[in-house]
Amino acid sequence: MDTRQSKCLLCPLGCDVAFRVKGEAVVGPEFCAAAGPHSARVCARGLYGADLLMHPQRVANPFVRKDGVLRDASWESAVEALGSSLRRIAVAHGWQSVAVVTEPTRSTAELEAVDRFARSLGVGAVSCLFEPQDWPLVAAEDSDGVSAITEANCVIVLGDPFFSHAVLAKDIIDAKYTARGNSLFVVDPRRSNTAWYASEHVQNRPGSEALVLACILKALRASGKIGSGTLPWLDAADETSLLAAAGIGRDVVARMARAYADGAKAAIVVAPAARAVHDVALVARLARLIAGSCGGGKGCVLLPSGGNVLGAREVVSKGGWTSAPALVHGIAAGKYKALLNLGADVLCSFPSPALTAAVRGLECVASLSLFRGEIESASSVVLAGASWLESDGSAVLFDG
Ligand code: SF4
């Protein structure tokens, strides 16, 4: 029995994972002693991620739809069926009528291959399906690393990293208990996993995270931490209205502002759950303003959820990529005749009866996938994909 080592790409922390293999079968997880930033730590998702390889919905070989049913096919016949469909559509409507989608859980090499593939054919759109909260977190490239949390005297968390980035739970709990008087504030309308460990759970109204941070900025202004010459818009904001809209009290805001500003080391962690925070870009900007206003030792950790979001950002930033909403709008408007889903499922990412009907009405839908999902039910050709545990490739992890 062999032991293989890899990285978990279920979130961008990229913990080292190991698993036992016998022949071609994964037998189970193994202790991994690699010395990475989260060495010898892995959460349940990473530990049992290899179980997904043998999931009943796994696509283990290609399929081609015949008489309305997906049937087993050889790689040669599946690729030939897809190629002839695309050639027919390109002759009739041009390559501009073909759209390609992928997503940021793929390795950087795979995303670059998608980029080259789309450019060489001159397709009408190539898009990467970022989680809605992820792009605003990574676009500005101004996050501190997770080391900002280590031994911080005050940590303010927006989101639920104990669930979404679970190995960070140890760093956050360690920070809370490193010294008497340390504090962990969790801003979340829900009693989340992280909130259970908070010194104070700040239960704001859903969607009011930006208002909570604006209240902290107001408190920092009132205490003289932010000079009157900067951020002039702060003076125009009415604190009583902000507090009422956020559903929180003045006292807890003052405690958060004081603990953050007075700590020798402090961190704000923004880790919004998928679609839980609507104005993520504004929340990230305000969190950075707070960190930048309080002097040295203050960090702002902007945590995306996708495994290789940072690698995907590098590829997409070369230009020529279409945003996911624009792609979805184009499909619904009948702009495309063919849709290639390369490791992505546009119907799961943007569930709607109208989009499902539009996709089912396309002349050609194909997918390269690990599992059977919604898009496979609309595909005429399904190719079997490999997971990051089964293939070589690199990803840009959160801490480099
Ligand atoms: S914290 Fe993230 S990268 Fe680490 S094992 Fe869990 S899901 Fe995987």
Short mmCIF file of C-alpha atoms and ligand atoms in Angstrom, two decimals:
data_model
loop_
_atom_site.label_atom_id
_atom_site.label_comp_id
_atom_site.label_asym_id
_atom_site.label_seq_id
_atom_site.Cartn_x
_atom_site.Cartn_y
_atom_site.Cartn_z
CA MET A 1 0.00 0.00 0.00
CA ASP A 2 1.36 3.44 -0.97
CA THR A 3 0.86 6.81 0.65
CA ARG A 4 0.38 9.84 -1.59
CA GLN A 5 0.49 13.46 -0.63
CA SER A 6 -1.38 16.39 -2.13
CA LYS A 7 -3.02 19.71 -1.27
CA CYS A 8 -6.65 20.12 -0.34
CA LEU A 9 -8.23 22.70 -2.66
CA LEU A 10 -11.65 22.80 -1.03
CA CYS A 11 -10.67 26.22 0.27
CA PRO A 12 -7.69 28.50 -0.52
CA LEU A 13 -5.73 27.54 2.62
CA GLY A 14 -4.50 24.48 0.71
CA CYS A 15 -3.74 22.21 3.68
CA ASP A 16 -1.41 19.29 3.08
CA VAL A 17 -3.31 16.02 2.89
CA ALA A 18 -2.18 12.43 2.50
CA PHE A 19 -4.10 9.29 1.66
CA ARG A 20 -3.40 5.59 1.28
CA VAL A 21 -3.77 3.99 -2.15
CA LYS A 22 -3.89 0.32 -3.10
CA GLY A 23 -3.49 -0.16 -6.83
CA GLU A 24 -5.66 2.61 -8.27
CA ALA A 25 -8.08 2.73 -5.33
CA VAL A 26 -7.93 5.28 -2.53
CA VAL A 27 -8.24 3.31 0.71
CA GLY A 28 -8.44 6.13 3.23
CA PRO A 29 -6.86 9.23 4.74
CA GLU A 30 -3.37 9.15 6.24
CA PHE A 31 -1.58 11.42 8.70
CA CYS A 32 0.37 14.05 6.78
CA ALA A 33 3.46 15.42 8.47
CA ALA A 34 4.29 18.00 5.78
CA ALA A 35 5.66 21.26 7.15
CA GLY A 36 3.28 23.77 5.55
CA PRO A 37 1.66 26.87 7.05
CA HIS A 38 -1.01 24.66 8.67
CA SER A 39 1.30 21.69 9.16
CA ALA A 40 -0.30 18.46 10.36
CA ARG A 41 -3.69 20.17 10.49
CA VAL A 42 -6.60 19.32 8.28
CA CYS A 43 -10.35 19.72 8.70
CA ALA A 44 -12.99 17.04 8.18
CA ARG A 45 -13.64 18.20 4.61
CA GLY A 46 -9.98 17.81 3.70
CA LEU A 47 -9.59 14.58 5.66
CA TYR A 48 -12.44 12.83 3.88
CA GLY A 49 -12.17 14.72 0.55
CA ALA A 50 -10.71 11.59 -1.04
CA ASP A 51 -14.01 9.79 -0.38
CA LEU A 52 -15.50 11.96 -3.14
CA LEU A 53 -13.37 10.08 -5.67
CA MET A 54 -15.59 7.03 -5.18
CA HIS A 55 -18.87 8.92 -4.92
CA PRO A 56 -21.77 7.14 -6.67
CA GLN A 57 -22.29 10.24 -8.84
CA ARG A 58 -18.65 10.18 -10.00
CA VAL A 59 -18.12 10.44 -13.76
CA ALA A 60 -15.60 7.63 -14.30
CA ASN A 61 -15.76 7.40 -18.11
CA PRO A 62 -17.15 9.43 -21.04
CA PHE A 63 -20.83 9.40 -22.02
CA VAL A 64 -22.61 10.33 -25.24
CA ARG A 65 -26.37 10.93 -25.34
CA LYS A 66 -28.23 8.62 -27.71
CA ASP A 67 -32.03 8.48 -27.97
CA GLY A 68 -32.23 10.89 -25.03
CA VAL A 69 -30.11 8.74 -22.70
CA LEU A 70 -26.46 9.21 -21.68
CA ARG A 71 -24.66 6.00 -22.62
CA ASP A 72 -21.11 4.81 -21.91
CA ALA A 73 -18.72 5.74 -24.71
CA SER A 74 -15.03 5.47 -25.51
CA TRP A 75 -12.90 8.59 -25.25
CA GLU A 76 -12.40 8.53 -29.05
CA SER A 77 -16.11 8.41 -29.86
CA ALA A 78 -17.01 11.03 -27.21
CA VAL A 79 -14.35 13.47 -28.41
CA GLU A 80 -15.37 12.84 -32.04
CA ALA A 81 -19.05 13.46 -31.20
CA LEU A 82 -18.19 16.72 -29.43
CA GLY A 83 -15.78 17.84 -32.17
CA SER A 84 -18.27 17.23 -34.98
CA SER A 85 -21.02 19.11 -33.08
CA LEU A 86 -18.76 22.09 -32.53
CA ARG A 87 -17.54 22.08 -36.15
CA ARG A 88 -21.13 22.03 -37.42
CA ILE A 89 -22.09 24.96 -35.17
CA ALA A 90 -18.94 26.91 -36.08
CA VAL A 91 -19.65 26.50 -39.81
CA ALA A 92 -23.28 27.55 -39.40
CA HIS A 93 -22.91 30.35 -36.82
CA GLY A 94 -19.17 31.01 -36.29
CA TRP A 95 -17.03 30.31 -33.22
CA GLN A 96 -18.50 33.43 -31.63
CA SER A 97 -21.61 31.36 -30.97
CA VAL A 98 -19.67 29.04 -28.61
CA ALA A 99 -19.27 29.82 -24.88
CA VAL A 100 -16.84 28.14 -22.47
CA VAL A 101 -17.09 28.15 -18.65
CA THR A 102 -14.78 26.91 -15.94
CA GLU A 103 -14.38 27.61 -12.22
CA PRO A 104 -11.64 28.47 -9.70
CA THR A 105 -11.35 25.04 -8.10
CA ARG A 106 -9.32 23.98 -11.15
CA SER A 107 -5.51 24.11 -11.09
CA THR A 108 -3.77 27.13 -12.59
CA ALA A 109 -2.44 24.96 -15.45
CA GLU A 110 -5.98 23.81 -16.27
CA LEU A 111 -7.28 27.39 -16.24
CA GLU A 112 -4.43 28.48 -18.52
CA ALA A 113 -5.28 25.59 -20.84
CA VAL A 114 -8.91 26.78 -20.94
CA ASP A 115 -7.64 30.30 -21.73
CA ARG A 116 -5.46 29.02 -24.62
CA PHE A 117 -8.27 26.75 -25.89
CA ALA A 118 -10.78 29.61 -25.95
CA ARG A 119 -8.37 32.09 -27.56
CA SER A 120 -7.20 29.66 -30.25
CA LEU A 121 -10.79 28.93 -31.31
CA GLY A 122 -11.92 32.55 -30.94
CA VAL A 123 -15.04 31.58 -28.98
CA GLY A 124 -17.68 34.18 -28.14
CA ALA A 125 -17.14 34.00 -24.36
CA VAL A 126 -14.90 32.32 -21.82
CA SER A 127 -15.92 32.76 -18.20
CA CYS A 128 -14.81 31.64 -14.73
CA LEU A 129 -17.63 31.04 -12.23
CA PHE A 130 -16.27 32.73 -9.10
CA GLU A 131 -18.46 32.49 -6.03
CA PRO A 132 -20.19 35.88 -5.84
CA GLN A 133 -18.36 36.85 -2.64
CA ASP A 134 -14.91 35.76 -3.82
CA TRP A 135 -14.09 38.17 -6.65
CA PRO A 136 -14.58 41.35 -4.54
CA LEU A 137 -12.30 39.81 -1.87
CA VAL A 138 -9.42 39.06 -4.23
CA ALA A 139 -9.78 41.81 -6.85
CA ALA A 140 -8.05 44.50 -4.80
CA GLU A 141 -5.10 42.23 -3.87
CA ASP A 142 -4.81 43.86 -0.45
CA SER A 143 -5.36 41.07 2.07
CA ASP A 144 -2.94 40.26 4.83
CA GLY A 145 -1.95 36.61 5.32
CA VAL A 146 -3.46 34.43 8.03
CA SER A 147 -0.34 35.02 10.16
CA ALA A 148 -2.03 38.34 11.07
CA ILE A 149 -4.31 36.26 13.34
CA THR A 150 -1.50 34.49 15.19
CA GLU A 151 -1.26 35.77 18.77
CA ALA A 152 -3.50 38.75 17.98
CA ASN A 153 -4.90 40.41 21.11
CA CYS A 154 -8.17 41.15 19.35
CA VAL A 155 -9.80 39.34 16.44
CA ILE A 156 -12.99 40.64 14.83
CA VAL A 157 -14.59 38.06 12.54
CA LEU A 158 -17.26 38.67 9.90
CA GLY A 159 -18.44 35.30 8.64
CA ASP A 160 -17.97 31.74 9.84
CA PRO A 161 -14.37 30.62 9.19
CA PHE A 162 -14.73 27.75 11.72
CA PHE A 163 -16.99 26.22 9.07
CA SER A 164 -15.58 27.60 5.81
CA HIS A 165 -11.83 27.55 6.63
CA ALA A 166 -11.89 25.19 9.58
CA VAL A 167 -8.16 24.79 10.27
CA LEU A 168 -8.08 28.50 11.16
CA ALA A 169 -10.20 27.68 14.22
CA LYS A 170 -7.02 26.76 16.10
CA ASP A 171 -5.30 30.08 15.25
CA ILE A 172 -8.38 32.07 16.24
CA ILE A 173 -8.97 30.16 19.50
CA ASP A 174 -5.24 30.35 20.32
CA ALA A 175 -5.37 34.12 19.79
CA LYS A 176 -8.33 34.40 22.16
CA TYR A 177 -6.59 32.49 24.96
CA THR A 178 -2.97 33.60 24.43
CA ALA A 179 -3.25 36.38 27.01
CA ARG A 180 -5.76 37.40 29.65
CA GLY A 181 -8.02 40.12 28.28
CA ASN A 182 -7.75 39.04 24.63
CA SER A 183 -11.03 39.22 22.79
CA LEU A 184 -12.81 37.53 19.90
CA PHE A 185 -15.78 39.43 18.44
CA VAL A 186 -17.91 37.60 15.88
CA VAL A 187 -20.25 39.73 13.77
CA ASP A 188 -22.90 37.42 12.37
CA PRO A 189 -26.71 37.44 12.42
CA ARG A 190 -26.62 33.67 12.93
CA ARG A 191 -25.40 31.63 15.90
CA SER A 192 -22.65 30.22 13.71
CA ASN A 193 -19.90 27.74 14.58
CA THR A 194 -17.47 30.64 15.08
CA ALA A 195 -19.98 32.64 17.12
CA TRP A 196 -20.15 29.90 19.77
CA TYR A 197 -16.49 30.61 20.62
CA ALA A 198 -16.77 34.41 20.65
CA SER A 199 -16.06 36.48 23.72
CA GLU A 200 -18.88 38.61 22.29
CA HIS A 201 -21.26 37.61 19.54
CA VAL A 202 -22.41 40.78 17.78
CA GLN A 203 -25.72 39.71 16.32
CA ASN A 204 -26.34 42.31 13.63
CA ARG A 205 -29.25 42.52 11.21
CA PRO A 206 -28.68 40.37 8.07
CA GLY A 207 -26.88 42.36 5.40
CA SER A 208 -25.72 45.14 7.75
CA GLU A 209 -22.02 44.18 8.01
CA ALA A 210 -20.91 47.37 6.23
CA LEU A 211 -22.93 49.43 8.71
CA VAL A 212 -21.26 47.66 11.65
CA LEU A 213 -17.83 48.50 10.25
CA ALA A 214 -18.92 52.11 9.61
CA CYS A 215 -19.98 52.28 13.28
CA ILE A 216 -16.50 51.06 14.32
CA LEU A 217 -14.94 53.77 12.16
CA LYS A 218 -17.21 56.35 13.84
CA ALA A 219 -16.11 55.07 17.27
CA LEU A 220 -12.46 55.30 16.21
CA ARG A 221 -13.08 58.90 15.12
CA ALA A 222 -14.77 59.70 18.45
CA SER A 223 -11.81 58.28 20.36
CA GLY A 224 -9.33 60.29 18.30
CA LYS A 225 -7.77 57.27 16.55
CA ILE A 226 -8.88 58.68 13.20
CA GLY A 227 -8.00 62.34 12.79
CA SER A 228 -10.65 64.84 11.72
CA GLY A 229 -8.76 65.58 8.50
CA THR A 230 -9.32 62.10 7.04
CA LEU A 231 -12.43 60.26 5.85
CA PRO A 232 -14.65 63.39 5.74
CA TRP A 233 -17.70 61.28 4.81
CA LEU A 234 -17.60 59.79 8.33
CA ASP A 235 -18.80 63.07 9.83
CA ALA A 236 -21.83 63.10 7.55
CA ALA A 237 -22.92 59.62 8.69
CA ASP A 238 -25.38 59.69 11.59
CA GLU A 239 -24.22 57.20 14.21
CA THR A 240 -27.64 56.68 15.78
CA SER A 241 -29.14 55.81 12.40
CA LEU A 242 -26.25 53.46 11.58
CA LEU A 243 -26.62 51.63 14.90
CA ALA A 244 -30.38 51.35 14.50
CA ALA A 245 -30.07 50.03 10.94
CA ALA A 246 -27.43 47.49 12.02
CA GLY A 247 -29.47 46.46 15.07
CA ILE A 248 -26.53 46.70 17.48
CA GLY A 249 -25.68 48.79 20.55
CA ARG A 250 -23.23 51.67 20.92
CA ASP A 251 -21.44 49.95 23.82
CA VAL A 252 -20.42 46.83 21.93
CA VAL A 253 -19.17 48.94 19.02
CA ALA A 254 -17.05 50.97 21.45
CA ARG A 255 -15.64 47.74 22.94
CA MET A 256 -14.75 46.39 19.48
CA ALA A 257 -13.11 49.65 18.40
CA ARG A 258 -11.15 49.97 21.67
CA ALA A 259 -9.98 46.33 21.71
CA TYR A 260 -8.90 46.49 18.07
CA ALA A 261 -7.13 49.85 18.31
CA ASP A 262 -5.45 49.18 21.67
CA GLY A 263 -4.24 45.63 20.93
CA ALA A 264 -0.53 45.38 20.18
CA LYS A 265 -1.65 43.02 17.42
CA ALA A 266 -5.19 42.76 16.06
CA ALA A 267 -6.93 41.35 13.01
CA ILE A 268 -10.23 41.71 11.19
CA VAL A 269 -11.19 38.53 9.33
CA VAL A 270 -13.73 38.81 6.49
CA ALA A 271 -14.88 35.33 5.46
CA PRO A 272 -18.44 35.69 4.16
CA ALA A 273 -20.43 32.54 3.54
CA ALA A 274 -21.58 32.09 -0.06
CA ARG A 275 -24.17 34.73 -0.90
CA ALA A 276 -24.56 35.74 2.78
CA VAL A 277 -23.05 39.23 2.42
CA HIS A 278 -24.26 41.23 -0.57
CA ASP A 279 -21.90 44.22 -0.46
CA VAL A 280 -18.65 42.28 -0.02
CA ALA A 281 -16.51 44.86 -1.85
CA LEU A 282 -17.71 47.63 0.50
CA VAL A 283 -17.24 45.42 3.58
CA ALA A 284 -13.68 44.56 2.49
CA ARG A 285 -12.91 48.24 1.83
CA LEU A 286 -14.21 49.34 5.24
CA ALA A 287 -12.31 46.53 7.00
CA ARG A 288 -9.10 47.71 5.32
CA LEU A 289 -9.84 51.30 6.33
CA ILE A 290 -10.16 50.21 9.98
CA ALA A 291 -6.90 48.26 9.80
CA GLY A 292 -5.12 51.15 8.12
CA SER A 293 -6.41 53.70 10.63
CA CYS A 294 -5.15 52.05 13.80
CA GLY A 295 -1.38 52.02 13.39
CA GLY A 296 1.07 49.11 13.23
CA GLY A 297 0.29 45.50 14.05
CA LYS A 298 -3.25 45.68 12.66
CA GLY A 299 -4.22 43.18 9.99
CA CYS A 300 -7.15 42.64 7.65
CA VAL A 301 -7.57 39.08 6.35
CA LEU A 302 -9.92 38.82 3.35
CA LEU A 303 -10.66 35.10 2.94
CA PRO A 304 -12.22 33.88 -0.32
CA SER A 305 -13.89 30.47 -0.38
CA GLY A 306 -12.70 28.89 -3.64
CA GLY A 307 -9.60 26.69 -3.66
CA ASN A 308 -7.60 28.36 -6.43
CA VAL A 309 -9.29 31.75 -6.56
CA LEU A 310 -5.94 33.55 -6.51
CA GLY A 311 -4.58 31.43 -9.38
CA ALA A 312 -7.81 32.01 -11.31
CA ARG A 313 -7.50 35.75 -10.72
CA GLU A 314 -4.04 35.71 -12.33
CA VAL A 315 -5.34 33.91 -15.42
CA VAL A 316 -8.55 35.94 -15.75
CA SER A 317 -6.69 39.22 -15.23
CA LYS A 318 -4.87 38.69 -18.54
CA GLY A 319 -8.08 40.01 -20.09
CA GLY A 320 -10.61 38.74 -22.60
CA TRP A 321 -12.72 36.84 -20.03
CA THR A 322 -16.44 37.45 -19.67
CA SER A 323 -17.99 37.95 -16.24
CA ALA A 324 -20.28 35.15 -15.08
CA PRO A 325 -23.41 37.38 -14.95
CA ALA A 326 -22.70 38.58 -18.52
CA LEU A 327 -22.30 34.98 -19.69
CA VAL A 328 -25.55 33.92 -18.02
CA HIS A 329 -27.33 36.91 -19.55
CA GLY A 330 -25.91 36.00 -22.98
CA ILE A 331 -27.11 32.39 -22.70
CA ALA A 332 -30.58 33.50 -21.60
CA ALA A 333 -30.69 36.04 -24.47
CA GLY A 334 -29.91 33.35 -27.07
CA LYS A 335 -26.47 34.74 -27.92
CA TYR A 336 -24.80 31.30 -27.97
CA LYS A 337 -25.52 27.99 -29.67
CA ALA A 338 -23.04 25.82 -27.75
CA LEU A 339 -21.84 25.72 -24.14
CA LEU A 340 -18.76 23.86 -22.91
CA ASN A 341 -18.61 23.40 -19.13
CA LEU A 342 -15.01 22.59 -18.23
CA GLY A 343 -15.10 21.59 -14.57
CA ALA A 344 -18.02 23.96 -13.94
CA ASP A 345 -21.79 23.66 -13.73
CA VAL A 346 -23.48 26.88 -14.73
CA LEU A 347 -26.91 25.48 -13.77
CA CYS A 348 -25.78 24.76 -10.18
CA SER A 349 -23.99 28.11 -9.87
CA PHE A 350 -26.93 30.14 -11.22
CA PRO A 351 -30.04 28.03 -10.59
CA SER A 352 -33.10 29.36 -12.37
CA PRO A 353 -35.84 27.78 -14.49
CA ALA A 354 -35.22 30.37 -17.24
CA LEU A 355 -31.49 29.56 -17.48
CA THR A 356 -32.20 25.82 -17.39
CA ALA A 357 -34.66 26.22 -20.27
CA ALA A 358 -32.17 28.35 -22.23
CA VAL A 359 -29.34 25.83 -21.72
CA ARG A 360 -31.57 22.91 -22.70
CA GLY A 361 -32.44 24.83 -25.87
CA LEU A 362 -28.81 25.12 -27.02
CA GLU A 363 -27.67 23.08 -30.01
CA CYS A 364 -24.73 21.60 -28.08
CA VAL A 365 -24.04 21.33 -24.34
CA ALA A 366 -21.02 19.36 -23.13
CA SER A 367 -19.23 18.96 -19.83
CA LEU A 368 -15.90 17.80 -18.48
CA SER A 369 -16.77 16.89 -14.94
CA LEU A 370 -15.97 14.92 -11.79
CA PHE A 371 -19.60 14.30 -10.84
CA ARG A 372 -22.98 14.11 -12.45
CA GLY A 373 -24.76 17.37 -11.67
CA GLU A 374 -27.41 19.55 -13.24
CA ILE A 375 -25.41 20.40 -16.36
CA GLU A 376 -24.82 16.72 -17.15
CA SER A 377 -28.59 16.20 -17.37
CA ALA A 378 -28.59 18.76 -20.21
CA SER A 379 -25.35 17.60 -21.88
CA SER A 380 -25.08 15.59 -25.06
CA VAL A 381 -21.44 14.69 -24.30
CA VAL A 382 -19.94 14.18 -20.83
CA LEU A 383 -16.19 13.69 -20.40
CA ALA A 384 -14.63 12.32 -17.20
CA GLY A 385 -12.53 14.83 -15.26
CA ALA A 386 -9.81 14.28 -12.66
CA SER A 387 -9.69 15.80 -9.19
CA TRP A 388 -6.70 17.66 -7.77
CA LEU A 389 -5.89 14.48 -5.83
CA GLU A 390 -5.48 12.55 -9.07
CA SER A 391 -3.62 14.99 -11.29
CA ASP A 392 -0.55 17.18 -11.30
CA GLY A 393 -0.95 20.93 -11.28
CA SER A 394 -0.39 23.98 -9.17
CA ALA A 395 -2.59 26.47 -7.36
CA VAL A 396 -1.95 29.85 -5.75
CA LEU A 397 -2.72 29.36 -2.07
CA PHE A 398 -3.84 32.07 0.33
CA ASP A 399 -0.44 32.33 1.98
CA GLY A 400 1.46 32.02 -1.29
S1 SF4 B 1 -9.24 24.17 5.93
FE1 SF4 B 1 -9.66 24.28 3.72
S2 SF4 B 1 -7.81 23.55 2.69
FE2 SF4 B 1 -7.68 22.94 4.86
S3 SF4 B 1 -8.46 20.84 4.89
FE3 SF4 B 1 -10.19 22.21 5.37
S4 SF4 B 1 -11.18 22.65 3.39
FE4 SF4 B 1 -9.16 21.77 2.95
#
